[in-house]
Structures are given as structure tokens and as C-alpha cells.
Tab-separated table of C-alpha atoms in Angstrom:
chain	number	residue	atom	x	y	z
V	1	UNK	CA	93.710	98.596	149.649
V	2	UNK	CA	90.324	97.830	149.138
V	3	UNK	CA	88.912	94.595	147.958
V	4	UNK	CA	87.791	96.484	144.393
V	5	UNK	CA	91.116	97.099	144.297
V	6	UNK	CA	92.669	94.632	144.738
V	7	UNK	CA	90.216	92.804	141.837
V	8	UNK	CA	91.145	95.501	139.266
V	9	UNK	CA	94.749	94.926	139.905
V	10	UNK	CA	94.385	91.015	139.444
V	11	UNK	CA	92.688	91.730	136.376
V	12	UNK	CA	95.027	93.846	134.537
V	13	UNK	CA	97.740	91.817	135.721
V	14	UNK	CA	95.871	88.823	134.155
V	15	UNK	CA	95.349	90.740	130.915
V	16	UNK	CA	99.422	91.703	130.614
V	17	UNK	CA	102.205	89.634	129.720
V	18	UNK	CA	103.981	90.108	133.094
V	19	UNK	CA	104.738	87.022	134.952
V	20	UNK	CA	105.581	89.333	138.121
V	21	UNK	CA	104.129	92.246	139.821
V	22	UNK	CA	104.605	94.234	143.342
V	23	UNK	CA	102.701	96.739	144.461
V	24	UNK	CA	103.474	98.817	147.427
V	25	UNK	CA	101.483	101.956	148.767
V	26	UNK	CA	100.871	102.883	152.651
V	27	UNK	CA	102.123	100.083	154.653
V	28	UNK	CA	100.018	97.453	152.439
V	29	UNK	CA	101.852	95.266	149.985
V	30	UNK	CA	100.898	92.875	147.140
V	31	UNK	CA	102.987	90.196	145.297
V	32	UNK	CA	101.159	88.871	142.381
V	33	UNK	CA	103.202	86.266	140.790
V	34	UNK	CA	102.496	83.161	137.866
V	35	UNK	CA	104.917	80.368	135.981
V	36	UNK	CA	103.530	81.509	132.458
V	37	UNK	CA	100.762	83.570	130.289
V	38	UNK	CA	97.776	81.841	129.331
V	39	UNK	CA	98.270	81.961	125.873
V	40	UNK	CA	102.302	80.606	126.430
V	41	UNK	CA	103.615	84.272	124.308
V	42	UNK	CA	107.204	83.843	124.568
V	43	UNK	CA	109.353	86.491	126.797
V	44	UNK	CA	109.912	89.448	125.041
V	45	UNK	CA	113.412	90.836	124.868
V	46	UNK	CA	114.793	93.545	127.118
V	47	UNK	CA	114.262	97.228	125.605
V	48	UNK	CA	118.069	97.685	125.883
V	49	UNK	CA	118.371	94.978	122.971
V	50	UNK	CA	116.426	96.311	120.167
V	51	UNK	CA	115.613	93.704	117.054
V	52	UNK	CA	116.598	94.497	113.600
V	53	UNK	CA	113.655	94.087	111.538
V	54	UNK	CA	115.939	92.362	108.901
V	55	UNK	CA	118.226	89.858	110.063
V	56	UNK	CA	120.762	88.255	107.190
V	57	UNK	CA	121.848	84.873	107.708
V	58	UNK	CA	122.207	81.388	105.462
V	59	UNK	CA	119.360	81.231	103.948
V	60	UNK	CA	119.012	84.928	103.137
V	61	UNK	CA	117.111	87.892	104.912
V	62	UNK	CA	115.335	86.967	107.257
V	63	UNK	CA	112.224	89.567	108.166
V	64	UNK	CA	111.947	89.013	112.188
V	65	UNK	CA	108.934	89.916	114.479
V	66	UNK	CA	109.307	93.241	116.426
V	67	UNK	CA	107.441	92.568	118.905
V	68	UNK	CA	105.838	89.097	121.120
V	69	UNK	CA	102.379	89.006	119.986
V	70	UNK	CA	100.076	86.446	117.633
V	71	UNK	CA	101.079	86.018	114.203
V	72	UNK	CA	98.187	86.383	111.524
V	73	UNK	CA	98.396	86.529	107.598
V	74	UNK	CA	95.475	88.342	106.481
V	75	UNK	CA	93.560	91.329	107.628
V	76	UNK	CA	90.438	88.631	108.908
V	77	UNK	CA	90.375	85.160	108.768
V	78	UNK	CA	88.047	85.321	105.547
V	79	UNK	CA	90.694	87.500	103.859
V	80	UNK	CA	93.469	86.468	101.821
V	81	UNK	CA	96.796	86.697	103.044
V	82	UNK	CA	98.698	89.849	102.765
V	83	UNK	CA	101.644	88.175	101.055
V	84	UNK	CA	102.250	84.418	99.849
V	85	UNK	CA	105.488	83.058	98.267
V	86	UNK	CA	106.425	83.797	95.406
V	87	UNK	CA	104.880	88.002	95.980
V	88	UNK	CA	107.193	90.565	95.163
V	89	UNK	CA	106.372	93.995	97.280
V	90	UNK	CA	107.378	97.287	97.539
V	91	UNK	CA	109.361	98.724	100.228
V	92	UNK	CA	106.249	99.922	103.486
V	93	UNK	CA	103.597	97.694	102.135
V	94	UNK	CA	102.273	95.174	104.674
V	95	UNK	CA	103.606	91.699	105.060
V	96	UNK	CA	101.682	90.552	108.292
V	97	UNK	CA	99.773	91.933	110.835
V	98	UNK	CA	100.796	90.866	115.236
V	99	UNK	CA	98.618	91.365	117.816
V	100	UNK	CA	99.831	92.037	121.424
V	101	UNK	CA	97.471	92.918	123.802
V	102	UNK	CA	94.723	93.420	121.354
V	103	UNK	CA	96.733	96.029	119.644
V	104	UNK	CA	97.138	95.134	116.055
V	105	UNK	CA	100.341	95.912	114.315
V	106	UNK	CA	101.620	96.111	110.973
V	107	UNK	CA	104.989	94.827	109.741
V	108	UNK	CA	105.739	96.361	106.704
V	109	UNK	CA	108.392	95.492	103.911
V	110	UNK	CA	111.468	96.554	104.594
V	111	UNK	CA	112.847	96.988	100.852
V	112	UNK	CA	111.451	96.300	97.653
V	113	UNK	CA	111.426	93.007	97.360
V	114	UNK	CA	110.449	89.403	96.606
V	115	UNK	CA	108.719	86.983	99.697
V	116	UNK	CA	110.839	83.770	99.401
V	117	UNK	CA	109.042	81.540	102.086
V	118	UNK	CA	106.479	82.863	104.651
V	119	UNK	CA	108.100	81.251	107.885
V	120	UNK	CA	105.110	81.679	110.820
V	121	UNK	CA	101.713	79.671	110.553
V	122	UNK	CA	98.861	82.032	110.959
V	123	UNK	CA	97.440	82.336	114.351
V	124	UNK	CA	100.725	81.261	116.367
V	125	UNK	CA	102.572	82.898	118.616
V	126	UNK	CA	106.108	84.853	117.845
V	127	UNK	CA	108.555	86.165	119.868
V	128	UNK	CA	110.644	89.336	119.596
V	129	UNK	CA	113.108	88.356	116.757
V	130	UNK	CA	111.274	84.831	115.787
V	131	UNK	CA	111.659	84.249	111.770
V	132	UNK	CA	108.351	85.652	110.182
V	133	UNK	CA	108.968	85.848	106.229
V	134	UNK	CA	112.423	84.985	104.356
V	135	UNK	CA	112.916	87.743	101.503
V	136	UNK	CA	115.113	88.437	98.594
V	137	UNK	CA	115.831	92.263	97.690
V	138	UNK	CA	115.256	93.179	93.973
């Protein structure tokens, strides 16, 4: 493997979420290997366990993240928030945005319904399945 390589595999392995990567390929082998991320994302679930969007529990439906990314309320921070308490929205319309791996990605409403208690802060980090928004159906 040559040294350019070997630097464009470091980087993209620094850009993913992976904590663990071998490479193998004529003879040479490379173990890349790190205790966490750099921005601390939480591990995402295994594909085999998929996340209901909707989760019903105590306190109601529970709207969870699909997918480990960054959390954020608004379309840009100088934008209002998609949805506050208190909003009632229609079944697709956007609750949040998350971005993983500077992919942005809706979450839209599951049902028409009313936004209870927005559960994330802006800006943090979710996991697959973490609380985002608690909801009432109308």
C-alpha cells in the first residue's frame, strides 16, 4: 500500500463513525482502531433491530431519532424552529432536521398531530431511538 494510501484511508476512517477498521489486500494489512468519535455520537443500533419512529410509553408517543446524528430545530441557526410546543402538524410535515455525516435528514410527523414537549436541545447529539419530540394524535 502506498503511503497516499494509506493517508486517504486514515482520513475517511476519521470522517466515519466506525471505531474499527481492517483492511487486507496482497499480503499487506492495516488495523485502524480508536476508543470513541470525536464528536462522542452514540453507537448506532445494529440494522437487524430497526427503530419505530413512534414509540408509546407513559408519558405518551414518543417520536424517536432514526438515525445517530446531531439534533437541530430549525432549518439554520437564524431560523425558527420547525416545531415548538404547543404546534399541532399534519401527518409528513417536518419536525426536526439530523445530520450524520453531513447528510441532513428530515424527520417528519408521523400522524396528524399536536407536539407536546420537544425532548432534544438543538445542536446535541442523538442516538438511534433517543426521545426527540413527545406528541399527542388528534
Amino acid at each position: 500500500m502506498e503511503l497516499q494510501e494509506l493517508y486517504s484511508l486514515m482520513d475517511r476512517f476519521a470522517a466515519s463513525g466506525l471505531t474499527a477498521l481492517e483492511w487486507e489486500r496482497e499480503g499487506e494489512r492495516v488495523a485502524l482502531r480508536r476508543e470513541g468519535t470525536v464528536s462522542q455520537l452514540p453507537a448506532a443500533a445494529p440494522a437487524a433491530a430497526p427503530v419505530s419512529p413512534v414509540q408509546a410509553g407513559e408519558q405518551g408517543e414518543v417520536v424517536a431519532a432514526p438515525l445517530v446524528g446531531v439534533f437541530y430545530a430549525a432549518p439554520a441557526p437564524e431560523e425558527p424552529p420547525y416545531v415548538t410546543a404547543g404546534a399541532q402538524v399534519k401527518k409528513g410535515d417536518t419536525l426536526c432536521l439530523i445530520e450524520a455525516m453531513k447528510m441532513m435528514s428530515e424527520v417528519p410527523a408521523p400522524a396528524n398531530c399536536v407536539v407536546e414537549e420537544v425532548l432534544a436541545r438543538d445542536g446535541e447529539a442523538v442516538g438511534v431511538g433517543a426521545p426527540l419530540f413527545r406528541i399527542r394524535r388528534v
